[in-house]
CSV table of C-alpha atoms and ligand atoms in Angstrom, one decimal:
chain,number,residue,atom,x,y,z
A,17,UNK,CA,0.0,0.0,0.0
A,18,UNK,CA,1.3,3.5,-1.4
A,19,UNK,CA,1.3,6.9,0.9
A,20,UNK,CA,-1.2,8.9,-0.1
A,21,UNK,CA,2.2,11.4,-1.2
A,22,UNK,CA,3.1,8.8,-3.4
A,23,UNK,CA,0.0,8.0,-5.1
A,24,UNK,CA,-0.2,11.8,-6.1
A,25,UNK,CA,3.2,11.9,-7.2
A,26,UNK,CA,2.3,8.6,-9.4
A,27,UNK,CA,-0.6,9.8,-10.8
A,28,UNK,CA,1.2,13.0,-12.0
A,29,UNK,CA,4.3,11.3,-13.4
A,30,UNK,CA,1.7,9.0,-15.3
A,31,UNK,CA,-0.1,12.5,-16.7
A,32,UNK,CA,3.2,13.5,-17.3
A,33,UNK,CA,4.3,10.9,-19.7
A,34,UNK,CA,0.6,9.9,-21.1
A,35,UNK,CA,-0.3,13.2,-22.6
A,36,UNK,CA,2.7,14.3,-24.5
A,37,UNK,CA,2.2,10.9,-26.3
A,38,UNK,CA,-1.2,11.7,-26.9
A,39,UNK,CA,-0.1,15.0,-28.4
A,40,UNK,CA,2.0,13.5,-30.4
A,41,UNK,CA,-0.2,10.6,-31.8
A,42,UNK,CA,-3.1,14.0,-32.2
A,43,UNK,CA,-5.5,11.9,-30.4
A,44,UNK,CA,-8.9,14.0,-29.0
A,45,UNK,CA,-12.1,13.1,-27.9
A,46,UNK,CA,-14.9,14.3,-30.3
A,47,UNK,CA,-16.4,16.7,-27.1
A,48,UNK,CA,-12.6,17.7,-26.8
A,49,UNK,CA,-12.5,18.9,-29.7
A,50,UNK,CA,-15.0,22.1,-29.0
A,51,UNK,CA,-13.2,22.8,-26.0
A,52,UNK,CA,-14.0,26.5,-24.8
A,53,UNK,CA,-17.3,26.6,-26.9
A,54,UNK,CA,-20.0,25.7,-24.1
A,55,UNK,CA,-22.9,24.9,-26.5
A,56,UNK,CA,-21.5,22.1,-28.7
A,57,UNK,CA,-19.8,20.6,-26.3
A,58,UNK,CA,-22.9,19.9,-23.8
A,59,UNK,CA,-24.8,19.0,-27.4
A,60,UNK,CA,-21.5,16.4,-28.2
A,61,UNK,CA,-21.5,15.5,-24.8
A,62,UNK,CA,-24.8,14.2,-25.3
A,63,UNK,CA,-24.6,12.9,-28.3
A,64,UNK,CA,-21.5,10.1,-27.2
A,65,UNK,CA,-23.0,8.5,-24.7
A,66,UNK,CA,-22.2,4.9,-25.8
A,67,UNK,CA,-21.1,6.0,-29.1
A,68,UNK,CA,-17.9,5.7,-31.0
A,69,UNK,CA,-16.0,8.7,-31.7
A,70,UNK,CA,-16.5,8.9,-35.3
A,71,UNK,CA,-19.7,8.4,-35.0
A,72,UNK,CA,-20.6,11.3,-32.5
A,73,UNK,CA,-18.5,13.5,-34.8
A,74,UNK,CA,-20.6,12.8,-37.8
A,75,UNK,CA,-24.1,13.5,-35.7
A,76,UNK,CA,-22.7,16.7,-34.6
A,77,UNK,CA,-21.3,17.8,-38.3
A,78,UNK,CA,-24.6,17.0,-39.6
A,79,UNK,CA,-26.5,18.3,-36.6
A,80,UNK,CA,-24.7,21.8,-36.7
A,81,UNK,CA,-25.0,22.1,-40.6
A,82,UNK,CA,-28.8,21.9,-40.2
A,83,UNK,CA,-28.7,24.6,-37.1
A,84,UNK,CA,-26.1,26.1,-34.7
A,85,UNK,CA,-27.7,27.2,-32.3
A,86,UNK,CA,-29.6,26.7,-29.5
A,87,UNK,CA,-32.8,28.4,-30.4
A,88,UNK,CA,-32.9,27.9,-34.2
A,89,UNK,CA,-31.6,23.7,-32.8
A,90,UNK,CA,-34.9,23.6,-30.8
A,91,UNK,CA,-36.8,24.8,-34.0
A,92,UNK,CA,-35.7,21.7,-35.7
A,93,UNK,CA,-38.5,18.8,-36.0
A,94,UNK,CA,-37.7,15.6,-34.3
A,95,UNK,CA,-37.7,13.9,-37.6
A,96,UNK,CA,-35.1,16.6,-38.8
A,97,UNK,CA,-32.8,15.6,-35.8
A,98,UNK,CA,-33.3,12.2,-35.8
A,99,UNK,CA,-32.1,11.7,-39.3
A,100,UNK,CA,-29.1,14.0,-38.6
A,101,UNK,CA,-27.8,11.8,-36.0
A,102,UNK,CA,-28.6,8.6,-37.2
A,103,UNK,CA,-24.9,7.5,-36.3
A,104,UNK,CA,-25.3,7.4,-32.6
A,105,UNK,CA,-26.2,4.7,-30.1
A,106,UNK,CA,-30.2,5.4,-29.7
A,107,UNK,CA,-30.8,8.5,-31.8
A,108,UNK,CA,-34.9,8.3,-30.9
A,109,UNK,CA,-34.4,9.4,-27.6
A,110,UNK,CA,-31.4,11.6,-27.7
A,111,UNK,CA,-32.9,13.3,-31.0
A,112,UNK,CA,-35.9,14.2,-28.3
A,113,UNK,CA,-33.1,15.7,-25.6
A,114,UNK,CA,-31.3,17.8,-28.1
A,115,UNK,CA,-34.3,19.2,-28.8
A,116,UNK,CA,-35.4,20.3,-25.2
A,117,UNK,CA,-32.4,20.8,-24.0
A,118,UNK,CA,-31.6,23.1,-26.6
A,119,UNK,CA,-34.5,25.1,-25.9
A,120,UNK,CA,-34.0,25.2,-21.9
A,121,UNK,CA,-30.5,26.8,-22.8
A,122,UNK,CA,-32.1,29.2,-25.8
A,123,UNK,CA,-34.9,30.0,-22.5
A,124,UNK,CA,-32.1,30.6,-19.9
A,125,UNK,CA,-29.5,32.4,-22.5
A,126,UNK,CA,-26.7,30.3,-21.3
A,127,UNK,CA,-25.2,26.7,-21.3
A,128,UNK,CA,-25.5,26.2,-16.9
A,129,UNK,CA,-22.0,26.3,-15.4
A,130,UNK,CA,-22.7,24.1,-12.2
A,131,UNK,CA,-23.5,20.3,-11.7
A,132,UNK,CA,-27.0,20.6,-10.5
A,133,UNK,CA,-28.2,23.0,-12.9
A,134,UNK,CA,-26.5,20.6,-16.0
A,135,UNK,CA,-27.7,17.9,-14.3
A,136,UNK,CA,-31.3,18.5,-14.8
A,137,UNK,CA,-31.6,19.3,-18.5
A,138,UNK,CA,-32.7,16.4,-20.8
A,139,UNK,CA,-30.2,13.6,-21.3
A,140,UNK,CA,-27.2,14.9,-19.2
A,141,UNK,CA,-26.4,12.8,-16.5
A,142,UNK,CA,-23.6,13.4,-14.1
A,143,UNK,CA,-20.8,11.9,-16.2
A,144,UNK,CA,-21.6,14.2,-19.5
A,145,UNK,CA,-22.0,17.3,-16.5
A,146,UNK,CA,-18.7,16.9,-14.7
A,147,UNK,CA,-17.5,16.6,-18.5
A,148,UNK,CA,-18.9,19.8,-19.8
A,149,UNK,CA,-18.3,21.9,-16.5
A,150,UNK,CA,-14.2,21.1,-17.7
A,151,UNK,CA,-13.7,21.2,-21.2
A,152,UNK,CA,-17.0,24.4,-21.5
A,153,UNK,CA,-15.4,26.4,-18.2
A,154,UNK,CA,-12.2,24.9,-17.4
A,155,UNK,CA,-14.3,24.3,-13.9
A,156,UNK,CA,-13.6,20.6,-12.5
A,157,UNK,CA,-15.8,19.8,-8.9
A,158,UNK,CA,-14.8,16.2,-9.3
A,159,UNK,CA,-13.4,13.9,-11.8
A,160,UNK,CA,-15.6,12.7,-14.9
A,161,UNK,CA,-15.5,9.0,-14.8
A,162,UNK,CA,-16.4,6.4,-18.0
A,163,UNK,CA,-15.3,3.1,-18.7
A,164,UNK,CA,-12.1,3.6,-19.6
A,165,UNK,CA,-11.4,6.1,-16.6
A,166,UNK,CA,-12.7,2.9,-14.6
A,167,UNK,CA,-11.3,-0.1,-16.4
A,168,UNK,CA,-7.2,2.1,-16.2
A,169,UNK,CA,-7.8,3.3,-12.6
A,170,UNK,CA,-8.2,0.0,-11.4
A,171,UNK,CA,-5.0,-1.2,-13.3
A,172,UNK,CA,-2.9,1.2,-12.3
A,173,UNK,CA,-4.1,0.3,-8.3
A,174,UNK,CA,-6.0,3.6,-8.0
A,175,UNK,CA,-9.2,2.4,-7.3
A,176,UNK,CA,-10.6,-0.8,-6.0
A,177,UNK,CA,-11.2,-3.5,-8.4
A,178,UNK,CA,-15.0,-4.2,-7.1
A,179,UNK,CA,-16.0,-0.4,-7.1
A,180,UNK,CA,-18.6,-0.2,-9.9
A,181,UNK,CA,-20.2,2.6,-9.1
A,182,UNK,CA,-19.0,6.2,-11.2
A,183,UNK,CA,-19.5,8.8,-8.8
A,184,UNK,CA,-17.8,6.2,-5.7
A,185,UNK,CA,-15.1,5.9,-8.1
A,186,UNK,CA,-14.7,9.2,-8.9
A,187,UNK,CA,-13.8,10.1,-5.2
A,188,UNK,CA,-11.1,7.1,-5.0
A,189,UNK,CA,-9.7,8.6,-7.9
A,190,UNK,CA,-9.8,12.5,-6.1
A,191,UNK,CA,-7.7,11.4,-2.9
A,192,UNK,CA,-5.1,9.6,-5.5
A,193,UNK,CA,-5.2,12.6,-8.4
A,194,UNK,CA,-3.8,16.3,-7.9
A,195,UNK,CA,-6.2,18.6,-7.3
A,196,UNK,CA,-4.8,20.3,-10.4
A,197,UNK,CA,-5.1,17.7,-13.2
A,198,UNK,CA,-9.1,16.4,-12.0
A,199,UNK,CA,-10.2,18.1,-15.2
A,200,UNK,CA,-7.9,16.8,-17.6
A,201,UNK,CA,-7.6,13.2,-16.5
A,202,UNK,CA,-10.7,12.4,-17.6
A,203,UNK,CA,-10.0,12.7,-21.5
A,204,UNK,CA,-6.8,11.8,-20.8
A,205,UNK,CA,-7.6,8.3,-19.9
A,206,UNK,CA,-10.3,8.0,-22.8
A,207,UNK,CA,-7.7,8.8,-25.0
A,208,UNK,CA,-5.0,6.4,-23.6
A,209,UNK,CA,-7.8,3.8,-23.4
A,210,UNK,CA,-8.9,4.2,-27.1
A,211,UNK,CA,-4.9,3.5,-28.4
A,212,UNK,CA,-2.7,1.7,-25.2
A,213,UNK,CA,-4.5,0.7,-22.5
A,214,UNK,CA,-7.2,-1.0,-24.6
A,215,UNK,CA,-9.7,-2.8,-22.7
A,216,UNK,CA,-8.7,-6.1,-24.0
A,217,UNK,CA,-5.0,-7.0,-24.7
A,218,UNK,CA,-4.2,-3.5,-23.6
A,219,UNK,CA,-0.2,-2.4,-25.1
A,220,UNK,CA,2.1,-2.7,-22.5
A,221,UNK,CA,5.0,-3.2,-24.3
A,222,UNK,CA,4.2,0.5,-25.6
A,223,UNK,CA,2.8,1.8,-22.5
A,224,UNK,CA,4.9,5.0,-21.3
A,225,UNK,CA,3.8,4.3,-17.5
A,226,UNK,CA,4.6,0.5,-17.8
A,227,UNK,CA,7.2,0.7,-14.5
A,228,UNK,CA,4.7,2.4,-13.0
A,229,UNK,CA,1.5,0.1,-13.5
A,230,UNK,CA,1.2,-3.0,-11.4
A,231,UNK,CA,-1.5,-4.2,-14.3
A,232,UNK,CA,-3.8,-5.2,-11.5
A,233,UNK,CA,-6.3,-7.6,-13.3
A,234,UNK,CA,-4.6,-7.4,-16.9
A,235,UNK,CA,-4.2,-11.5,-17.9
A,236,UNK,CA,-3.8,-10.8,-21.8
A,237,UNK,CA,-1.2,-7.9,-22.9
A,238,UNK,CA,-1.3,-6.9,-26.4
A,239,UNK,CA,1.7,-9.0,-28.4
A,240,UNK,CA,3.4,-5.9,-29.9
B,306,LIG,S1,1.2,-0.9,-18.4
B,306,LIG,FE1,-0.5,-1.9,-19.5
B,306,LIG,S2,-2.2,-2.1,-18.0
B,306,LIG,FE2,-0.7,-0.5,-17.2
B,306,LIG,S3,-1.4,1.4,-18.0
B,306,LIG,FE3,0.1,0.7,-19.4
B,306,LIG,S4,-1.1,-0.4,-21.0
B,306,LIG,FE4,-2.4,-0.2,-19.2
């Protein structure tokens, strides 16, 4: 068992070596990719819930062509919407939530900029608002936690192998993760997860942390 100290130091060499590797292989999430731009990043957010990258980033080019905005978005007829993101993992209901939550934020004026407020328009649960309160304000309350966030925490001994639940593993992660990096560790570790830490047969061989990974739970490493 680490000292808390050490666990922080860890989990910042690990940022330290991941992201620069990232940078160099250009790799961004699709919500990354409107960073600083509130409106399409809660609408992407939405959008790639269980969805492939590509995929999101198809809805969203054919989404904003249609509309760009919130208010002329929530103008848009279902079957408009629906056809625009037919790429997405269950396009009936989030074609309805783009919809109304595009006009809540055309009604208030402004994407919301805190977790309770997010957390009640249509279709954002607490993973997409912890997500949009960082890469919309540069604001991060806790850390955003999806499967790969999960699946490379618990290899890399920062969370407990048998904590399922996001938000509980989201705290592990916050006594283990400078206060600093919360916001950025998030699409950090979808990144990593999408091209070395794979969920199955994850690279090792490759993997910039590997001396600093005990692999907890990893039985099959990638051959190369
Ligand atoms: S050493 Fe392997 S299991 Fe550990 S972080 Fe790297 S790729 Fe993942």
């Amino acid at each position: 068992m680490l000292f808390p100290d050490e666990d922080l130091i860890r989990t910042r060499e690990i940022m330290a070596r991941v992201q620069p590797v990232l940078d160099k292989m250009g790799e961004k999430t699709t919500v990354q990719l409107y960073q600083g731009q509130p409106f399409p990043v809660l609408i992407s957010s939405l959008l790639s819930a269980r969805t492939r990258e590509e995929d999101t980033k198809t809805a969203m080019d054919r989404l904003f062509a249609l509309a760009d905005n919130p208010a002329d978005i929530a103008q848009l007829s279902y079957q408009d919407v629906l056809e625009a993101i037919q790429s997405v993992q269950y396009p009936g209901p989030k074609a309805e939530y783009v919809i109304k939550t595009s006009a809540r934020v055309a009604e208030q004026g402004r994407v919301p900029d805190t977790l309770e407020e997010l957390m009640v328009l249509p279709g954002i649960g607490w993973k997409s608002a912890v997500l949009v309160l960082w890469l919309a304000f540069g604001l991060s309350p806790e850390i955003c936690v999806d499967v790969h966030v999960a699946r490379i925490g618990k290899r890399l001994g920062l969370v407990n192998p048998s904590t399922a639940k996001p938000e509980k593993i989201s705290r592990e992660l916050m006594k283990k993760v400078p206060r600093d990096i919360w916001g950025p560790w998030n699409p950090m570790m979808v990144n990593f997860g999408r091209t070395i830490c794979l969920g199955s047969h994850p690279r090792c061989s490759k993997c910039p942390v590997n001396n600093l990974c005990p692999k907890i739970g990893v039985q099959d490493v990638h051959p190369t």
